[in-house]
XYZ file of C-alpha atoms in Angstrom:
583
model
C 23.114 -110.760 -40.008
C 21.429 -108.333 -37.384
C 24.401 -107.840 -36.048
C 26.205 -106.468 -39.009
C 25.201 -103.446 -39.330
C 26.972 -100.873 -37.816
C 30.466 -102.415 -38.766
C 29.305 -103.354 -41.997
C 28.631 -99.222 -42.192
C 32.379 -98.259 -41.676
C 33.914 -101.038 -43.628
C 31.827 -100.636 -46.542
C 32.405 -96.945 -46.992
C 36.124 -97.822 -47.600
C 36.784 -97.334 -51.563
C 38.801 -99.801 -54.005
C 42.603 -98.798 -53.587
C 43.013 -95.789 -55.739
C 43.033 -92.688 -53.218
C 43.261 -91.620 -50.225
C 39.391 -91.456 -48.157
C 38.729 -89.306 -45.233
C 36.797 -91.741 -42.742
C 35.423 -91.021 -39.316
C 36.450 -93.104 -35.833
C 34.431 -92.231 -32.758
C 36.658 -92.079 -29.852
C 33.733 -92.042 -27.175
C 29.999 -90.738 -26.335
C 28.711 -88.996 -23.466
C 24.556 -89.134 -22.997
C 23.296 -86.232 -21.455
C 20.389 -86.243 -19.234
C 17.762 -83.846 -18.508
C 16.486 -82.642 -15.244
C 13.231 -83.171 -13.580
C 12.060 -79.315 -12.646
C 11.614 -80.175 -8.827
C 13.864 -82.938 -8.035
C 16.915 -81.738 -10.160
C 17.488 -85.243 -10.394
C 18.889 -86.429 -13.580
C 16.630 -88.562 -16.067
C 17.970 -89.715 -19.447
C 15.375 -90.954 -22.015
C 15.546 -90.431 -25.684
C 14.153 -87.982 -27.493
C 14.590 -85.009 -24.990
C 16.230 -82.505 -26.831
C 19.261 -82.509 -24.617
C 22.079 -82.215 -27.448
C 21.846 -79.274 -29.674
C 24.041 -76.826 -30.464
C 27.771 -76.518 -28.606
C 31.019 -74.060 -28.343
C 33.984 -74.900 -27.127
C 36.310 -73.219 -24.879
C 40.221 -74.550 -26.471
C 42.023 -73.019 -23.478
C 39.791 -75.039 -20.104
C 38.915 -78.064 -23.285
C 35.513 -77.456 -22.414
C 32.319 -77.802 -24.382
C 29.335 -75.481 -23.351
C 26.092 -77.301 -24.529
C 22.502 -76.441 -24.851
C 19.657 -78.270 -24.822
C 15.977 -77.260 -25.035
C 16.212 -75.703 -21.539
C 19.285 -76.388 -20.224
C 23.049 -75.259 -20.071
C 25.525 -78.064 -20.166
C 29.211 -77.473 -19.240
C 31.494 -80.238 -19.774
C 34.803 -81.111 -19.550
C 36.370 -82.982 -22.585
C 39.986 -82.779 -21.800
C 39.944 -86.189 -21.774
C 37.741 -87.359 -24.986
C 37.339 -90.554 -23.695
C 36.068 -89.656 -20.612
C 33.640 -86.560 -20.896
C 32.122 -85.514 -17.922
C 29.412 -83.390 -17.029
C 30.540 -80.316 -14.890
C 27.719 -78.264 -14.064
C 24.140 -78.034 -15.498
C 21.572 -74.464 -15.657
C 18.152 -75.308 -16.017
C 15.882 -72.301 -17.749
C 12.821 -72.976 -16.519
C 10.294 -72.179 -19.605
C 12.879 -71.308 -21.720
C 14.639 -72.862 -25.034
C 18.133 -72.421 -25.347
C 18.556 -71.928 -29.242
C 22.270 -71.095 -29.854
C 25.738 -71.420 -27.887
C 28.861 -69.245 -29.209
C 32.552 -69.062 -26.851
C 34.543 -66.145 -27.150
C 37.959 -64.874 -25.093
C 36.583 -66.518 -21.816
C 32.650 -65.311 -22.624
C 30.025 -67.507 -23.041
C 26.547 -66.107 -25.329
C 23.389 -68.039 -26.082
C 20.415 -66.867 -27.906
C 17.150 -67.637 -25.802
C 13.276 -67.959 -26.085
C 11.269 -67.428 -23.092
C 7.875 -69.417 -23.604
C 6.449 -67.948 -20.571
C 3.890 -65.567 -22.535
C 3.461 -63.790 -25.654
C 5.245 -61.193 -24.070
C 8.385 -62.634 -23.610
C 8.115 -64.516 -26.268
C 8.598 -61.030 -28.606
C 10.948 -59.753 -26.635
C 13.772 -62.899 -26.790
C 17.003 -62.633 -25.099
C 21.287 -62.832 -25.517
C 22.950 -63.873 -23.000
C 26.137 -63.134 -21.886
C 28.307 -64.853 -19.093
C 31.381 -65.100 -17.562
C 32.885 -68.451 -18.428
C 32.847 -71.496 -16.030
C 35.291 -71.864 -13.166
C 35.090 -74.133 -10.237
C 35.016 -72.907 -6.750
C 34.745 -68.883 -8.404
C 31.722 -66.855 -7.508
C 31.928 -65.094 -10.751
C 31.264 -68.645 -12.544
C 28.900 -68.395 -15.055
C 28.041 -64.686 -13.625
C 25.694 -62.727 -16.436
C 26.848 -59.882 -17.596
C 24.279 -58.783 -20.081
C 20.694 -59.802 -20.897
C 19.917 -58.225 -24.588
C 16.390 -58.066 -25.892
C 16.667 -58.966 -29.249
C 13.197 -59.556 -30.663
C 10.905 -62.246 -31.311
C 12.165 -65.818 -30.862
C 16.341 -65.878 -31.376
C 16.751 -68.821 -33.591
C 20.816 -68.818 -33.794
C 24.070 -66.396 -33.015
C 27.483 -65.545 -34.411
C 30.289 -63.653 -32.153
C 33.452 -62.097 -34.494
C 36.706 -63.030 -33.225
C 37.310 -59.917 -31.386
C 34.253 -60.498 -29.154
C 32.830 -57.262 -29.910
C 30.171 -58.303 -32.665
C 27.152 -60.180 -31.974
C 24.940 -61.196 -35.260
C 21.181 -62.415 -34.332
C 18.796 -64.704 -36.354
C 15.381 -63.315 -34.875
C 13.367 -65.998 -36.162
C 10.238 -64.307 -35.472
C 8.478 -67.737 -35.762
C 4.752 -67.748 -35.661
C 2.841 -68.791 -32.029
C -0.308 -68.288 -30.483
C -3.916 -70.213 -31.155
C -7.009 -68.779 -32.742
C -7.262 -64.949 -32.365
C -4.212 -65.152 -29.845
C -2.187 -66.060 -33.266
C 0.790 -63.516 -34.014
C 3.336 -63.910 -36.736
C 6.149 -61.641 -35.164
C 8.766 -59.447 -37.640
C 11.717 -61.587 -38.401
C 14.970 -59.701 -38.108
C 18.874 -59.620 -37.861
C 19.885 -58.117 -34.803
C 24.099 -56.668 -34.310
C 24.782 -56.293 -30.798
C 28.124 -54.572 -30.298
C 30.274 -54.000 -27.411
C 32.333 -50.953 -28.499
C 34.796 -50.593 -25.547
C 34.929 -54.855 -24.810
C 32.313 -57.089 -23.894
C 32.165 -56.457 -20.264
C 31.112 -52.790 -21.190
C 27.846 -50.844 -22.230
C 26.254 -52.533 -25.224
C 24.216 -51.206 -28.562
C 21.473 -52.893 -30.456
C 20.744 -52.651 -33.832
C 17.571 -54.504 -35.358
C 17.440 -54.770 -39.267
C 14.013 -55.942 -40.495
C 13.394 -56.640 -43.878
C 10.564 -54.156 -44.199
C 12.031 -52.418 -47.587
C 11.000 -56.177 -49.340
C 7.482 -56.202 -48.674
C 7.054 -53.755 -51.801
C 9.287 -56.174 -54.179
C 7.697 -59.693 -53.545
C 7.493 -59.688 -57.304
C 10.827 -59.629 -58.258
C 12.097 -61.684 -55.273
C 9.587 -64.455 -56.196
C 11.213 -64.286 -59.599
C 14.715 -65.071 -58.235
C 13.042 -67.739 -55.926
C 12.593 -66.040 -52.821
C 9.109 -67.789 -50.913
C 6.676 -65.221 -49.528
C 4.434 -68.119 -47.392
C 1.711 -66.820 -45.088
C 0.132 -64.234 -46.459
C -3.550 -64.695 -45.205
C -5.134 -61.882 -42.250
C -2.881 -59.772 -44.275
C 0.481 -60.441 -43.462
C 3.674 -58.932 -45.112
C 6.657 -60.301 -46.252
C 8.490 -58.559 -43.149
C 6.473 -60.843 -40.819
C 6.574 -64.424 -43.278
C 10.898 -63.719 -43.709
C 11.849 -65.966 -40.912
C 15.877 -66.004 -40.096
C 17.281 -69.286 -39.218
C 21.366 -69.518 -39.303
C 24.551 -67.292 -39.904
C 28.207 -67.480 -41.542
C 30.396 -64.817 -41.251
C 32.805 -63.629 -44.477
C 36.475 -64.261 -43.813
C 37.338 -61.038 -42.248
C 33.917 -61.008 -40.430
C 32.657 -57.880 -42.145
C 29.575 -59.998 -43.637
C 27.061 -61.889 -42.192
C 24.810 -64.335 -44.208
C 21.857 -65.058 -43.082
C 19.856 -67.947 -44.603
C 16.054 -67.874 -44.440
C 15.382 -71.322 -44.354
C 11.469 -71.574 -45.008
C 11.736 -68.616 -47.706
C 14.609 -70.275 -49.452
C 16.938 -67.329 -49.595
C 20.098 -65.945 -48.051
C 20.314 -62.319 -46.841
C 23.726 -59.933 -47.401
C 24.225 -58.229 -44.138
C 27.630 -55.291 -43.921
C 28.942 -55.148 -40.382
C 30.180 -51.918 -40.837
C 27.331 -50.342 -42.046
C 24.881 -51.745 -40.136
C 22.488 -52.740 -43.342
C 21.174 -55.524 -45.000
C 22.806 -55.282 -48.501
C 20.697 -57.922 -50.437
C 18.481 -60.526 -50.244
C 19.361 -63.721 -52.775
C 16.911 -66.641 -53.252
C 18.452 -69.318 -53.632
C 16.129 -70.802 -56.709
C 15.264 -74.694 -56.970
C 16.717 -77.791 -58.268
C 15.593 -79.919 -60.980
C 14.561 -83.461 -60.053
C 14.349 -83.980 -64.058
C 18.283 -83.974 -63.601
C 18.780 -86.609 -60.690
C 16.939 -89.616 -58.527
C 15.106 -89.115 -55.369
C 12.702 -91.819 -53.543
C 9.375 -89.608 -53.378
C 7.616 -92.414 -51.516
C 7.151 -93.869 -48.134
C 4.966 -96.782 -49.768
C 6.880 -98.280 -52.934
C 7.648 -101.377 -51.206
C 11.298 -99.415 -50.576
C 14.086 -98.005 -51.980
C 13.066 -96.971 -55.873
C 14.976 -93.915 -57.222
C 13.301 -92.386 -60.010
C 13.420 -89.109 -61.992
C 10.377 -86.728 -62.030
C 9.897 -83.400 -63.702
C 9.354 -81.800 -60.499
C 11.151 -79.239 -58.614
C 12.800 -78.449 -55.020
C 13.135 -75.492 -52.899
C 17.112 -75.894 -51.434
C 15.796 -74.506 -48.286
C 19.247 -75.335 -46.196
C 19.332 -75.384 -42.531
C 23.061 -75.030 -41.350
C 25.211 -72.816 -43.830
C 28.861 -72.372 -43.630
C 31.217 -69.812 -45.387
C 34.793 -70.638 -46.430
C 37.392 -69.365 -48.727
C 38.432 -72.239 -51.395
C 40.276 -72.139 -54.439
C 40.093 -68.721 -54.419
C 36.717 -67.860 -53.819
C 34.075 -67.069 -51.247
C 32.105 -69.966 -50.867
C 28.712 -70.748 -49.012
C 28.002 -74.568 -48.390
C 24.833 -75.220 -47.715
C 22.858 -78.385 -46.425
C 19.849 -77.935 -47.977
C 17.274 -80.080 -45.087
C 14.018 -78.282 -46.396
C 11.502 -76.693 -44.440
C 7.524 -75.833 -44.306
C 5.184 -73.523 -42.663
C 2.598 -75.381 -40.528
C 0.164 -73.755 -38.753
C -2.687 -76.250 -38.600
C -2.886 -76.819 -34.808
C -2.931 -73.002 -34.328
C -5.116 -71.692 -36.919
C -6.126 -74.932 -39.178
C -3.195 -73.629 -41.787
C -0.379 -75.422 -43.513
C 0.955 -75.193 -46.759
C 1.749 -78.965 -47.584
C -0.157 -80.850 -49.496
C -0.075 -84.542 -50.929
C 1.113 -85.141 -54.175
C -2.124 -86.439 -54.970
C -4.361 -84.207 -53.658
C -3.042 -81.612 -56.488
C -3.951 -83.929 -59.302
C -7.090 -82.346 -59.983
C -5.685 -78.529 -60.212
C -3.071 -79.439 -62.447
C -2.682 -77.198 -65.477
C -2.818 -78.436 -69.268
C 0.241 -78.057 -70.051
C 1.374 -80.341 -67.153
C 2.865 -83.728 -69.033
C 0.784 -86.556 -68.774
C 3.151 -88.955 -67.488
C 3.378 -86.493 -64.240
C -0.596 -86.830 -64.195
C 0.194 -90.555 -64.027
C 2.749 -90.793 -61.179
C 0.590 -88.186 -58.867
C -1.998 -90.335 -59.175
C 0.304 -93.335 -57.891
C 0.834 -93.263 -54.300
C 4.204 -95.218 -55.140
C 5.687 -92.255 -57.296
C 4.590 -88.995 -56.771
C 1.059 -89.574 -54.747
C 2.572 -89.500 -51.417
C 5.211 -86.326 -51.871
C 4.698 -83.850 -49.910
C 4.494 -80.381 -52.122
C 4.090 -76.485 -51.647
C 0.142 -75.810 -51.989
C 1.054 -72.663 -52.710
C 4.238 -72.530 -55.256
C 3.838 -72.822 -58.778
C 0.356 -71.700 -59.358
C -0.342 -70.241 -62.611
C -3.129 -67.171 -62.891
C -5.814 -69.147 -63.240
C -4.797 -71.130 -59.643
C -3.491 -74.067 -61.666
C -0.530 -76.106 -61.249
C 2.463 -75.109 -64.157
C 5.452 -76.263 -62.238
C 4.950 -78.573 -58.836
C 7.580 -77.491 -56.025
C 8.664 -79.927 -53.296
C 10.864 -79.015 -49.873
C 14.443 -79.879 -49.569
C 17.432 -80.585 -51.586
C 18.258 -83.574 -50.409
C 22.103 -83.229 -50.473
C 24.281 -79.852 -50.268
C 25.431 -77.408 -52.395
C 28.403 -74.995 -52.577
C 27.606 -71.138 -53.762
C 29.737 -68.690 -54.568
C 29.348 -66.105 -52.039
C 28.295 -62.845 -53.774
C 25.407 -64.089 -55.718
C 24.482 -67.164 -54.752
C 25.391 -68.959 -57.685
C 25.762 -73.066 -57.306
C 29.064 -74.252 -58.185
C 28.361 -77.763 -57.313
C 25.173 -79.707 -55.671
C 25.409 -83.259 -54.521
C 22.013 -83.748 -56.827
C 21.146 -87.821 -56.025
C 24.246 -88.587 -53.948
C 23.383 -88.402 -50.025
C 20.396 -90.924 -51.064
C 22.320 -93.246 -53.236
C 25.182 -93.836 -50.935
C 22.635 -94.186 -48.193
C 20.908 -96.620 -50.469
C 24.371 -98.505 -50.946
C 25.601 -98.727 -47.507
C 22.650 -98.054 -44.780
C 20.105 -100.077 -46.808
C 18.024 -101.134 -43.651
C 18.167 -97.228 -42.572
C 16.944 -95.497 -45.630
C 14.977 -92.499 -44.784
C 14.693 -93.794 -41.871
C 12.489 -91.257 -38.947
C 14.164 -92.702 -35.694
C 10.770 -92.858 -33.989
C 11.217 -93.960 -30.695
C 8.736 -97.210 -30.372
C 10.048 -98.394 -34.184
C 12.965 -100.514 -35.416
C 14.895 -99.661 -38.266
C 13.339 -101.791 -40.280
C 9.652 -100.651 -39.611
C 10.328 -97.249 -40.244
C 12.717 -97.756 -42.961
C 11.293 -95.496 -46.306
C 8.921 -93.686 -44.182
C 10.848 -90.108 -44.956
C 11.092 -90.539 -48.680
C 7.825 -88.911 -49.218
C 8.559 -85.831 -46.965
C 12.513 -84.089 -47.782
C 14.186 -87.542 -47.628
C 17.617 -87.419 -45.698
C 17.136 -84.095 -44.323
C 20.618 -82.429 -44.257
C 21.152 -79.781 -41.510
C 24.124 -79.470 -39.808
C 27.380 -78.555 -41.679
C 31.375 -77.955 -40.825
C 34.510 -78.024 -42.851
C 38.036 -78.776 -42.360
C 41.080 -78.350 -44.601
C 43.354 -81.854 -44.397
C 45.662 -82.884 -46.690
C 44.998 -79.892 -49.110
C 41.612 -80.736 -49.539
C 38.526 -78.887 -48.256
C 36.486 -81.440 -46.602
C 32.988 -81.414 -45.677
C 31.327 -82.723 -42.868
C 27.367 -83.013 -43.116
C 24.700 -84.376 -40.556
C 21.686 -85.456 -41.777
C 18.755 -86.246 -39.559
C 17.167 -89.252 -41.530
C 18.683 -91.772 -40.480
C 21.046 -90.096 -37.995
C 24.276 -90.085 -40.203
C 27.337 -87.949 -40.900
C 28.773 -87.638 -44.469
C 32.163 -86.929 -45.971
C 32.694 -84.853 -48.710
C 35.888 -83.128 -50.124
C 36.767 -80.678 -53.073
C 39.849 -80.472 -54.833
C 40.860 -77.985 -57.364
C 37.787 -78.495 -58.677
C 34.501 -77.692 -56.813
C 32.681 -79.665 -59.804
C 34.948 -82.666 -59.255
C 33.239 -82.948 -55.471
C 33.840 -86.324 -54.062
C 32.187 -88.461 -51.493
C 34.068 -89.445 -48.917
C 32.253 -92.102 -46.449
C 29.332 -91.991 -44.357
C 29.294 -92.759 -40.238
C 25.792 -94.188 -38.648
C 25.845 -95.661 -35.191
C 22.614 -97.474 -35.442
C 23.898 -101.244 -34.838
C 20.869 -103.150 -34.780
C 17.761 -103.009 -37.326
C 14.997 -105.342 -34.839
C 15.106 -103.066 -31.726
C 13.413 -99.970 -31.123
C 15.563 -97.119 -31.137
C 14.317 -95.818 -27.154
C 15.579 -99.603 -26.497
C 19.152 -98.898 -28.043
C 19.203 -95.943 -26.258
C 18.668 -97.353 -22.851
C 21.511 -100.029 -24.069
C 23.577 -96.743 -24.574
C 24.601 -98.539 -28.129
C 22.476 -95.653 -30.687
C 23.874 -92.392 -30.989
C 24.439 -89.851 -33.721
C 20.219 -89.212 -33.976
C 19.143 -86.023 -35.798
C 22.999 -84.107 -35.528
C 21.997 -80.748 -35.299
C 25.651 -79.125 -34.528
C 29.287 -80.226 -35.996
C 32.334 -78.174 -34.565
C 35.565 -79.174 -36.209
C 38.960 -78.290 -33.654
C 42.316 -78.479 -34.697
C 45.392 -80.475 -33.149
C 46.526 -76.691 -31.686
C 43.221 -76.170 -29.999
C 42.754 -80.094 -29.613
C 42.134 -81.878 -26.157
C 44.667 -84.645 -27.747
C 47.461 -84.427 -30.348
C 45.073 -84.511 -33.148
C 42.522 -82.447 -34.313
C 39.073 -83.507 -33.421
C 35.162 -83.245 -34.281
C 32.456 -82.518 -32.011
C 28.842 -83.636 -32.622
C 25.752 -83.004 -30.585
C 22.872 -84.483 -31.343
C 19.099 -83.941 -30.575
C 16.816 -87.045 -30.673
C 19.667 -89.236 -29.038
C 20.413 -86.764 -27.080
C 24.445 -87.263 -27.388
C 27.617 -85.519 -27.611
C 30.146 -87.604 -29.459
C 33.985 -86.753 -30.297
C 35.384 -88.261 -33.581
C 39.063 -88.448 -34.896
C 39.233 -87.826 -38.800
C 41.118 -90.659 -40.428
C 43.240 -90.445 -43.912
C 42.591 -93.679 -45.743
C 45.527 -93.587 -48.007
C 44.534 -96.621 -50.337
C 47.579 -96.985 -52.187
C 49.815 -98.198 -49.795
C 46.958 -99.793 -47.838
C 47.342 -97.403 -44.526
C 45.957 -94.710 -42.796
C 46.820 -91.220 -42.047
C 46.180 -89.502 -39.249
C 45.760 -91.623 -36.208
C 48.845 -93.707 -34.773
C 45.917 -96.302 -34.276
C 44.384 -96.476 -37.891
C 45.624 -99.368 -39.322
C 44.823 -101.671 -36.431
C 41.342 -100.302 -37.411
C 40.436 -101.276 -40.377
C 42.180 -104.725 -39.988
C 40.163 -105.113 -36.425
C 37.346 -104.418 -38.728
C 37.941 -106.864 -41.234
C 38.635 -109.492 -38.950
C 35.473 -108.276 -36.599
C 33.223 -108.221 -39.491
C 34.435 -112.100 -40.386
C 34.413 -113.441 -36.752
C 30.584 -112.379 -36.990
C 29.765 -114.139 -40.170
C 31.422 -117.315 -39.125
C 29.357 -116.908 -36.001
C 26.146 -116.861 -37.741
């Protein structure tokens, strides 16, 4: 049965025949090296950070790729056969965003030289890539932006550039600095190959309302030596409204999302995003209950998403979220975190905190080994009223101007993964473990970890496309007419064997799909092929993979959407028998 796995994976997520199913068939992988700083020689080894975010250029079908320190440009006008072009190495430097526009290529970047340049991060912008052309790749701007760039958006036009400054804390001892975070709008007024402006927005007019924003669930972390909410609000990701006059900007470790105006040049609000009530669903909270056990608790979670996306839907502004969770650790810089075990808070709990809680944080197979917020739910006299973990577990879709959850996935990313990827259940992907020894051993810390999110409209339905780090998995969702009637679609895993290591599947070039930090959806116009296609670069494995997007119509038995979908589903059916008879 080792051998099962993978196929078992894709076959299994087909449903009885009632409807159609949107399923995902990988057309091919490329595994991207990294360089060795004197040799330039290529070296590919897994867990190097060499896949994370991409942009694609649909007129040359190239994908521009970053990862850590490097600049990837590859050609993927033939899917099946992606090759690697060129490669920029940024000596020091992390590469934290990628965004195409109109023949321009920007990325956000964070020079770990010194502190200095460390507070004083970059934008990039290039001419695109052409072979044989002196102006390949030439720069054309270098924008100081502000402490540590986490992502970027560019508006259509080319002329808008919205900054996450992360503003991330570095530095040891009394060399320790928690920088401002920020959103920074470049703008090129006259085109992008003219003079630029920079505007930084801080979130300085907060620090005197920490009150109310706690109230609406807004995290103020790190406030020890002083610090103010301007420095602890830490910018992560961006969507931009339909008509690109807002940007959101989701905070990630303060569990909010910020209301920027384009046209004025202000930030407008700032929402928290509140917390979701494990008294209404099933998580696994630990990494030693002998496996998968889904229970409820009367216990809280910060969303905390990681990759947001905005869309219009049934007539509203949406946000979808995939809420991955997220805390502050500072202990190898100034002996500060703000986790703590779920039983090393039994003994500041508050009286009014139900006994049977008492019970299962004093059970290292419940609540014991859950990682929770030292910090959140104190009551005056330091106790424990409420006990807040990090992560939804799932996503969530929001109506745009307030923030309000029209539907959350609540229990379902674990349950299917529970269902179907059994032997990869919160699994961590550490290189020097099988799947099966490190199967469970992210239930006690934010489970699946959603974080990368895209959408797609097919077949007049919006579907969702989510990558989740634990195991290394992307899930289909889709909404109807009804964003409460949110369906599951199927998962996709490429993780065929549970008794070898994953660095071993690696170096068989069989594992891919590890920790997907990026998704970019491309449509048949824009397509390499004559169908639309889905991108996915991802970190650990170090991988860029291109998927077709497969209609399962389950009523007449066929498929949708790829002249070679039926042949695979039956080649599946008959692969996954050939194998059983074989063992």
């Amino acid at each position: 049965m080792k051998f099962l796995l993978a196929v078992l994976v894709l076959f299994t997520s087909f449903p009885s025949l009632s409807e159609s199913k949107y399923v995902l068939s990988k057309l091919s992988t490329l595994y991207v090296p990294y360089y060795d700083a004197t040799t330039g020689q290529p070296i590919y080894k897994y867990d190097m950070k060499t896949a994370d975010q991409i942009a694609y250029d649909p007129q040359d079908k190239i994908i521009y790729l970053v990862g850590y320190s490097v600049l990837y440009v590859i050609d993927v006008s033939d899917p099946k056969n992606m090759v690697i072009l060129h490669h920029q190495l940024y000596n020091k430097t992390q590469l934290t965003e990628i965004e195409f526009c109109d023949g321009f290529v920007f990325f956000s970047a964070d020079d770990e030289t010194s502190a200095d340049t460390r507070l004083q991060g970059k934008v990039y912008v290039l001419k695109k890539y052409q072979a044989n052309d002196a102006d390949s790749l030439k720069v054309l701007h270098t924008v100081k932006v502000g402490a540590i760039p986490d992502s970027i958006k560019v508006t259509k036009d080319c002329r808008t550039v919205v900054v996450a400054v992360g503003g991330e804390a570095f530095g040891t001892g009394r060399d320790f600095q928690d920088p401002k975070g920020a959103v920074g709008i470049i703008k090129f007024p006259n085109g992008v190959q003219s003079v630029s402006t920079y505007t930084n927005l801080d979130f300085g007019e907060y620090n005197s309302k920490v009150f109310q924003l706690e109230k609406d669930g807004v995290r103020f972390i790190y406030r020890d030596n002083g610090n103010i909410f301007l420095r602890d609000a830490q910018p992560e990701t961006i969507a931009l409204n339909g008509d690109e006059t807002i940007a959101y900007v989701c905070l990630q470790a303060n569990n909010a999302i910020a209301e920027v105006n384009l046209v004025t040049g202000t930030i407008t609000a700032l929402r928290g995003l509140g917390y979701k009530p494990w008294s209404s669903y099933k998580l696994d909270a630990s990494d030693r209950d002998g496996g998968i056990k889904m229970n409820t608790y009367d216990i809280r979670a910060f969303y905390q998403p990681d990759g947001i996306h905005h869309t219009t839907w049934n007539g509203k502004s949406i946000i979808i979220t995939a809420n991955e969770g997220f805390a502050k650790n500072y202990d190898d810089e100034i002996g500060w975190k703000e986790e703590i075990r779920g039983s090393k808070i039994l003994a500041s709990v508050s009286k009014k905190m139900p006994q049977i809680l008492k019970t299962a944080l004093a059970d290292d197979r419940k609540l014991g080994r859950l990682i929770f917020g030292k910090f959140d739910g104190l009551n005056a006299e330091g106790e424990y009223d409420h006990l807040y973990t990090f992560g939804g577990r799932g996503i969530s879709i929001r109506l745009a101007s307030d923030m309000s959850v029209l539907y959350d996935s609540g229990s379902v990313v674990e349950e299917q993964s529970a269902k179907h990827l059994p032997d990869l259940f919160n699994c961590d992907g550490h290189p020097h473990s099988t799947a099966r020894e490190s199967m469970d051993t992210r239930s006690d810390n934010r489970g699946t970890e959603c974080e990368a999110i895209e959408t797609a409209v097919i077949d007049e339905r919006l579907v969702i496309f989510v990558g989740c780090e634990t195991p290394g998995a992307i899930y289909v969702f889709s909404v109807g007419d009804d964003f409460s009637a949110t369906r599951f679609e199927s998962i996709f895993t490429n993780i065929p064997r549970n008794d070898v290591t994953f660095a071993d599947m690696y170096d068989k070039r069989i594992l891919s799909e590890i920790d997907p930090e990026d998704i970019r959806y491309v449509t048949v116009s824009d397509s390499p092929i004559n169908s639309s296609v889905l991108f996915v670069s991802s970190s650990e494995s170090g991988t860029l993979s291109v998927f077709q997007v497969n209609v399962v119509n389950t009523n007449s038995g066929n498929r949708a959407g790829s002249s070679n979908s039926l042949g695979l589903v039956l080649a599946t059916v008959v692969l996954v028998k050939l194998i059983w008879y074989l063992i």
